[in-house]
XYZ file of C-alpha atoms in Angstrom:
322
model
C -6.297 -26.701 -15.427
C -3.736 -26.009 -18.242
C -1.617 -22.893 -18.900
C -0.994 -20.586 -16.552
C -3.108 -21.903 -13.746
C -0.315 -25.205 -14.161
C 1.850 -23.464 -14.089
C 1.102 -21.379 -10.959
C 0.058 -25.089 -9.935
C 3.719 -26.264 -9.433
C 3.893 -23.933 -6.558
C 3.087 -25.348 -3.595
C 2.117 -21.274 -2.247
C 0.234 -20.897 -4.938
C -1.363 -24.268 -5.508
C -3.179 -23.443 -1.774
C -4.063 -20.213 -3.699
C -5.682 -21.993 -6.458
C -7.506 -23.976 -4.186
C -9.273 -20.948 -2.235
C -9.795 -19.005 -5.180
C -11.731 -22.616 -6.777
C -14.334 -22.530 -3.900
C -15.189 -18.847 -3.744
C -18.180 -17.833 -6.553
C -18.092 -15.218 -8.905
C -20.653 -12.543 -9.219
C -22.837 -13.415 -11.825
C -21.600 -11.520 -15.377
C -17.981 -12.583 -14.850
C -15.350 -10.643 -15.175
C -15.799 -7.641 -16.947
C -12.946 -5.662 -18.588
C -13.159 -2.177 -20.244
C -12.804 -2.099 -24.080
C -9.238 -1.357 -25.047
C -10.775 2.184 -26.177
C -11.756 3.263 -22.593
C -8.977 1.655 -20.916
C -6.651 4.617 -21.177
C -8.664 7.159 -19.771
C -9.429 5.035 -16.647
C -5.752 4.348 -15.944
C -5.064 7.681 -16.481
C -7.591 8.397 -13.635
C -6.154 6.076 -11.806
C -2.266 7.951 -11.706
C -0.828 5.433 -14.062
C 1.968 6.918 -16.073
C 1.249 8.112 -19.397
C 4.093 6.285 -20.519
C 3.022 3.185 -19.171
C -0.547 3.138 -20.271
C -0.081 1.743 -23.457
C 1.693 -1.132 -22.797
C -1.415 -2.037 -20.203
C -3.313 -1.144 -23.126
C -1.425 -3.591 -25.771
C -2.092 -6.843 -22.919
C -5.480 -6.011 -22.909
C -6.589 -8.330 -25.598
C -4.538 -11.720 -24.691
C -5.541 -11.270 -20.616
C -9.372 -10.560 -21.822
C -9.229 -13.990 -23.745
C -7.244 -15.974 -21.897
C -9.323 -18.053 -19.785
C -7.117 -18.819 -17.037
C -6.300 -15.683 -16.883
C -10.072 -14.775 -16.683
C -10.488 -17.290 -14.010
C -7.935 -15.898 -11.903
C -8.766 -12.186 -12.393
C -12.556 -13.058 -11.521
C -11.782 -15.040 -8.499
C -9.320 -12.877 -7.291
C -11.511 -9.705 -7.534
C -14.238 -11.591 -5.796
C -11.580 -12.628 -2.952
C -11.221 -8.838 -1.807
C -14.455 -8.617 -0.915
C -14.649 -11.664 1.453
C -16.569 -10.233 4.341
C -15.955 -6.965 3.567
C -17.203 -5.222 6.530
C -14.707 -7.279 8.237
C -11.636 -5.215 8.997
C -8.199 -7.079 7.899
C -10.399 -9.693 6.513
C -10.398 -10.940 3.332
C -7.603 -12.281 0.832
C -4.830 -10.070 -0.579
C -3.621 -9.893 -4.188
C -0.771 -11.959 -4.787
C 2.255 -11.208 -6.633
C 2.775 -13.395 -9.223
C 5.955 -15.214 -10.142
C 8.301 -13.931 -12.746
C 7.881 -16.259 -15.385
C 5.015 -15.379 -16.173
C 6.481 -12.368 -17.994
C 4.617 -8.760 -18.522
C 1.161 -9.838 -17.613
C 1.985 -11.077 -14.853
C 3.595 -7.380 -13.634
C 0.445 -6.172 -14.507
C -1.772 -8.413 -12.906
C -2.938 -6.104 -9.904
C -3.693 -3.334 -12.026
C -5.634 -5.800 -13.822
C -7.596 -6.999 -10.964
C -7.939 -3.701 -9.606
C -9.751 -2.685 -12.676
C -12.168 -5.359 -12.705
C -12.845 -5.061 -8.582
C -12.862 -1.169 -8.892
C -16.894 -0.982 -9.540
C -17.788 -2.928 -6.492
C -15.510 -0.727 -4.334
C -16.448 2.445 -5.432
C -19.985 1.003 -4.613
C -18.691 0.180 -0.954
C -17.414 4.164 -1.064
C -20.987 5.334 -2.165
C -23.050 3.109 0.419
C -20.805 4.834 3.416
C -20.920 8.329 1.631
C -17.789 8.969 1.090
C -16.978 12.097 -1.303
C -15.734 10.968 -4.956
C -12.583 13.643 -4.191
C -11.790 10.965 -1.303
C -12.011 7.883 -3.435
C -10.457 9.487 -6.350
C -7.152 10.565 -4.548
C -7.339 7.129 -2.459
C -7.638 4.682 -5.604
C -4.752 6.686 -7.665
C -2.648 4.980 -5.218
C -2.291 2.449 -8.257
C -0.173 4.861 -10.088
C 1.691 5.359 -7.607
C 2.612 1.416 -6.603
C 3.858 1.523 -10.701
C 5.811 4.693 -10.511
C 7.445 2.857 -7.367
C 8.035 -0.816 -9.520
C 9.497 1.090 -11.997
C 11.740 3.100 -9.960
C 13.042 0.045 -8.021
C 12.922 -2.661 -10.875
C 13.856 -0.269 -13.600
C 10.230 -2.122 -15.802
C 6.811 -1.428 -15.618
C 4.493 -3.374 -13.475
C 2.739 -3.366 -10.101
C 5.164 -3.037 -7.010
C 3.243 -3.643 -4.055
C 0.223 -6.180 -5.434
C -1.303 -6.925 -1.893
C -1.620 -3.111 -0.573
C -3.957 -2.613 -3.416
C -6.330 -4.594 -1.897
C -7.000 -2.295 1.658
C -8.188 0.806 -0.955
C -10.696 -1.813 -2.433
C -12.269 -3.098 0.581
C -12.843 0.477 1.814
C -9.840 -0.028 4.815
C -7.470 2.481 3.611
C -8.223 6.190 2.386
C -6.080 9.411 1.414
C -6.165 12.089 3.374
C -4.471 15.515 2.016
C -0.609 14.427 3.002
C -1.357 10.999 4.962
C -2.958 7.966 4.222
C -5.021 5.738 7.216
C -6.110 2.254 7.793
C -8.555 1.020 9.647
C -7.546 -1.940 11.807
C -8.006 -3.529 15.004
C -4.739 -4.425 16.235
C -4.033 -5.774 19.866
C -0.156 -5.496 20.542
C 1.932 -5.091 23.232
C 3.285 -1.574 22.531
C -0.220 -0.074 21.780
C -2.347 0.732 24.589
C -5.626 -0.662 23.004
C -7.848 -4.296 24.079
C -7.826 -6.498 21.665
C -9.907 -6.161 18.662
C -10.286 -2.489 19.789
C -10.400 0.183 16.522
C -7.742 2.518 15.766
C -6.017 4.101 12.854
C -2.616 3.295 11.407
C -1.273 5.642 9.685
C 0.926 5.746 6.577
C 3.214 8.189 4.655
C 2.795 7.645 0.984
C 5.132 8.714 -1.803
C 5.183 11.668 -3.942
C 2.840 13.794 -1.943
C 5.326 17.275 -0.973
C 7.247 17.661 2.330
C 5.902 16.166 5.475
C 4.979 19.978 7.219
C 3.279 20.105 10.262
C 0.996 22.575 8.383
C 0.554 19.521 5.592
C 0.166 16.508 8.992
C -2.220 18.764 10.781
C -5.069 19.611 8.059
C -4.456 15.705 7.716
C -4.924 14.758 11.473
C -8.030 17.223 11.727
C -9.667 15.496 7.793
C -8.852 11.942 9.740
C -11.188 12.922 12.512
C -13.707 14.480 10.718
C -14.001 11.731 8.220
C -13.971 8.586 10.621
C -16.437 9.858 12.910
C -18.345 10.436 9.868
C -18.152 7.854 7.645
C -17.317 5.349 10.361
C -19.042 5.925 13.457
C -19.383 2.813 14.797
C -15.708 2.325 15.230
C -14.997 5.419 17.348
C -11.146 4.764 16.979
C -9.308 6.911 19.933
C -5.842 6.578 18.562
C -3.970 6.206 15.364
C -0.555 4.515 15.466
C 2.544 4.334 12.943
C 5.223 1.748 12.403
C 7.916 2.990 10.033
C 11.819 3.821 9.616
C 10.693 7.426 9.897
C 10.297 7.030 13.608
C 13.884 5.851 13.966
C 14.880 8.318 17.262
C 18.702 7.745 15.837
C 17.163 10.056 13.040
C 17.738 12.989 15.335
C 21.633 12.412 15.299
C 21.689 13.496 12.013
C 19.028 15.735 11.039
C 18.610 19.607 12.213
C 15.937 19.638 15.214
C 13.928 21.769 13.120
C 13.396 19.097 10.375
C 10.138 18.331 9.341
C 10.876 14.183 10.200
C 11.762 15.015 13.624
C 8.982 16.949 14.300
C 6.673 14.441 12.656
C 8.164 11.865 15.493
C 7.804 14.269 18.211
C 3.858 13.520 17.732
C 4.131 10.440 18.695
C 4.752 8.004 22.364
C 7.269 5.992 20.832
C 7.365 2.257 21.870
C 11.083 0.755 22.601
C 12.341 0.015 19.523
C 11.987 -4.050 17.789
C 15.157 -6.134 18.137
C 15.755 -7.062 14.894
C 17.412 -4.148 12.870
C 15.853 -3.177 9.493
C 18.132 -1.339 7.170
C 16.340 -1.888 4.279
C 13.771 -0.282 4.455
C 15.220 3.350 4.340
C 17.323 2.264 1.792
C 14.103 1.540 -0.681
C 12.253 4.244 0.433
C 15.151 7.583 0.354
C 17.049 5.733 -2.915
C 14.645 3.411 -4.662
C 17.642 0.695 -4.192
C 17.682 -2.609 -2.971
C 20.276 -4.833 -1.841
C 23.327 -1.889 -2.553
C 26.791 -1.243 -0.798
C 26.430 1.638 1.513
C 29.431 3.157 0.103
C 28.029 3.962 -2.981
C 24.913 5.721 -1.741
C 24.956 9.027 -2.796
C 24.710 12.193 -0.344
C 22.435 14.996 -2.141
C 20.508 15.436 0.963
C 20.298 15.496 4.404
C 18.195 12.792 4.478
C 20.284 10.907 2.231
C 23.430 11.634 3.885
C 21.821 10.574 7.380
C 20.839 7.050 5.889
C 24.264 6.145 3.830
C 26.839 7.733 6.709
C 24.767 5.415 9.452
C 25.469 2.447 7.409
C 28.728 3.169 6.256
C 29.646 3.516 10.079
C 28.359 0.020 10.516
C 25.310 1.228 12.576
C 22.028 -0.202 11.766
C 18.317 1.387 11.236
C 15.274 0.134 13.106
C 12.014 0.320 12.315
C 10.122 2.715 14.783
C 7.000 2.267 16.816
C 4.548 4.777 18.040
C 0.965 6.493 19.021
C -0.716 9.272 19.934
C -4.172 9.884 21.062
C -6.764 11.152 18.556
């Protein structure tokens, strides 16, 4: 192996990587990328930025004929679908190291493209309506409006997410997104290996109304029952900043937060505190003073005036029956 698989090699991480992805076997055809000339219009039906779309465009060429990058894009689509009626199964998408420059931003969105055909085929063989899998795969636009936001560059932020919408774990919803998974934890009241839902609040999608959370809630249970019967999951469960209870200390009791918290049991909170997290998600910012947090909002003032008085945020826990 020369190139980039050497140097990807010189990482122990990603040598173990290599080594996976070198036993698993490609669907026959290889990898098969668009022509540069339908490229575009796929992105763009994916929510990639208009601006962004011809730089994806413009690495076309040198990833298509590149054959390390071919092997890894081939492998690594085929690694999604590892058992893929097996729920958390599977391998993720990697991010890719730094040094390897633009292409290697773009890698996901690369790999997504090439895996996208077999998972829309996974959408079709449960019957799931192209509205549904539209809305749920243009999470890729949003995971680059995010990288650009935070790392001020185009590029992929969240590489491994990606790979839930794929394997048919993780749909859109109107307002909420949901997972499928079968966790077994001590705060959630389910056995082991027992279905349920987790739920997740994506980006860019309007205020979180209880109008907006209950068409949601009612599409979730209509949909999994459907699509999904065999899993009959009785709960759905959340872990995020958003359930924070020291949220309520700052925020009007009428706020649509609080009111999204007051649908769940809340579990006691973890130990370890988790201040970053708001941080990203209300400013875009990473590893920033508190005192130069700005205070447009409510939301933004309740985040920066915590930290500034030394107090930390924890990432909060909860359920509620479905």
């Amino acid at each position: 192996m020369g190139g980039i698989l050497a140097f990807l090699g010189r990482d122990e991480t990603y040598a173990r990587w290599l080594r996976d992805l070198a036993d698993l076997e490609v669907p026959d055809g290889g990898v098969v990328l668009p022509p540069a000339d339908e490229l575009p219009a796929l992105l763009v039906d994916l929510a990639v930025p208009h601006e962004d779309v011809n730089g994806v465009v413009g690495l076309l060429e040198s990833v298509r004929d590149d054959p390390d990058w071919r092997w890894l894009l081939g492998r690594c689509a085929a690694s999604v679908f590892t058992d893929p009626e097996a729920v958390g199964g599977g391998s993720r998408i990697p991010r890719l190291p730094e040094g390897l420059g633009e292409a290697g931003r773009w890698w996901a969105a690369f790999v997504f493209v090439v895996a996208l055909p077999r998972a829309r085929e996974l959408h079709r063989a449960r019957g799931i309506p192209e509205k549904v899998t539209r809305r749920t795969f243009a999470d890729l636009g949003r995971q680059v409006v995010v990288h650009r936001l935070r790392r001020g560059m185009g590029g992929v932020n969240s590489p491994s997410w990606l790979g839930l919408h794929l394997r048919g774990e993780l749909f859109q919803l109107g307002r909420l997104q949901y997972q499928r998974s079968r966790l077994s934890t001590r705060w959630l009241p389910v056995r082991a290996g027992e279905p349920s839902l987790a739920l997740h609040i994506p980006d860019f999608c309007g205020p979180l109304s209880p109008a907006a959370c209950d068409a949601s809630l009612a599409r979730a249970r209509e949909f999994f029952s459907r699509h999904f019967p065999e899993e009959h999951c009785a709960l759905t469960h959340c872990e995020s900043w958003l359930l924070d209870p020291q949220l309520s200390q700052y925020l009007p009791v009428n706020s649509n937060i609080l009111g999204f918290q007051r649908r769940f049991r809340l579990a006691p909170r973890p130990d370890r505190p988790n201040d970053d997290a708001p941080v990203r998600y209300v400013f875009g910012l990473s590893d920033v003073d508190p005192a130069d947090l700005p205070r447009r909002t409510s939301l933004e003032r309740a985040v920066g005036d915590h930290l500034r008085a030394g107090r930390h945020w924890y990432e909060g826990r909860g359920w509620f029956a479905l």
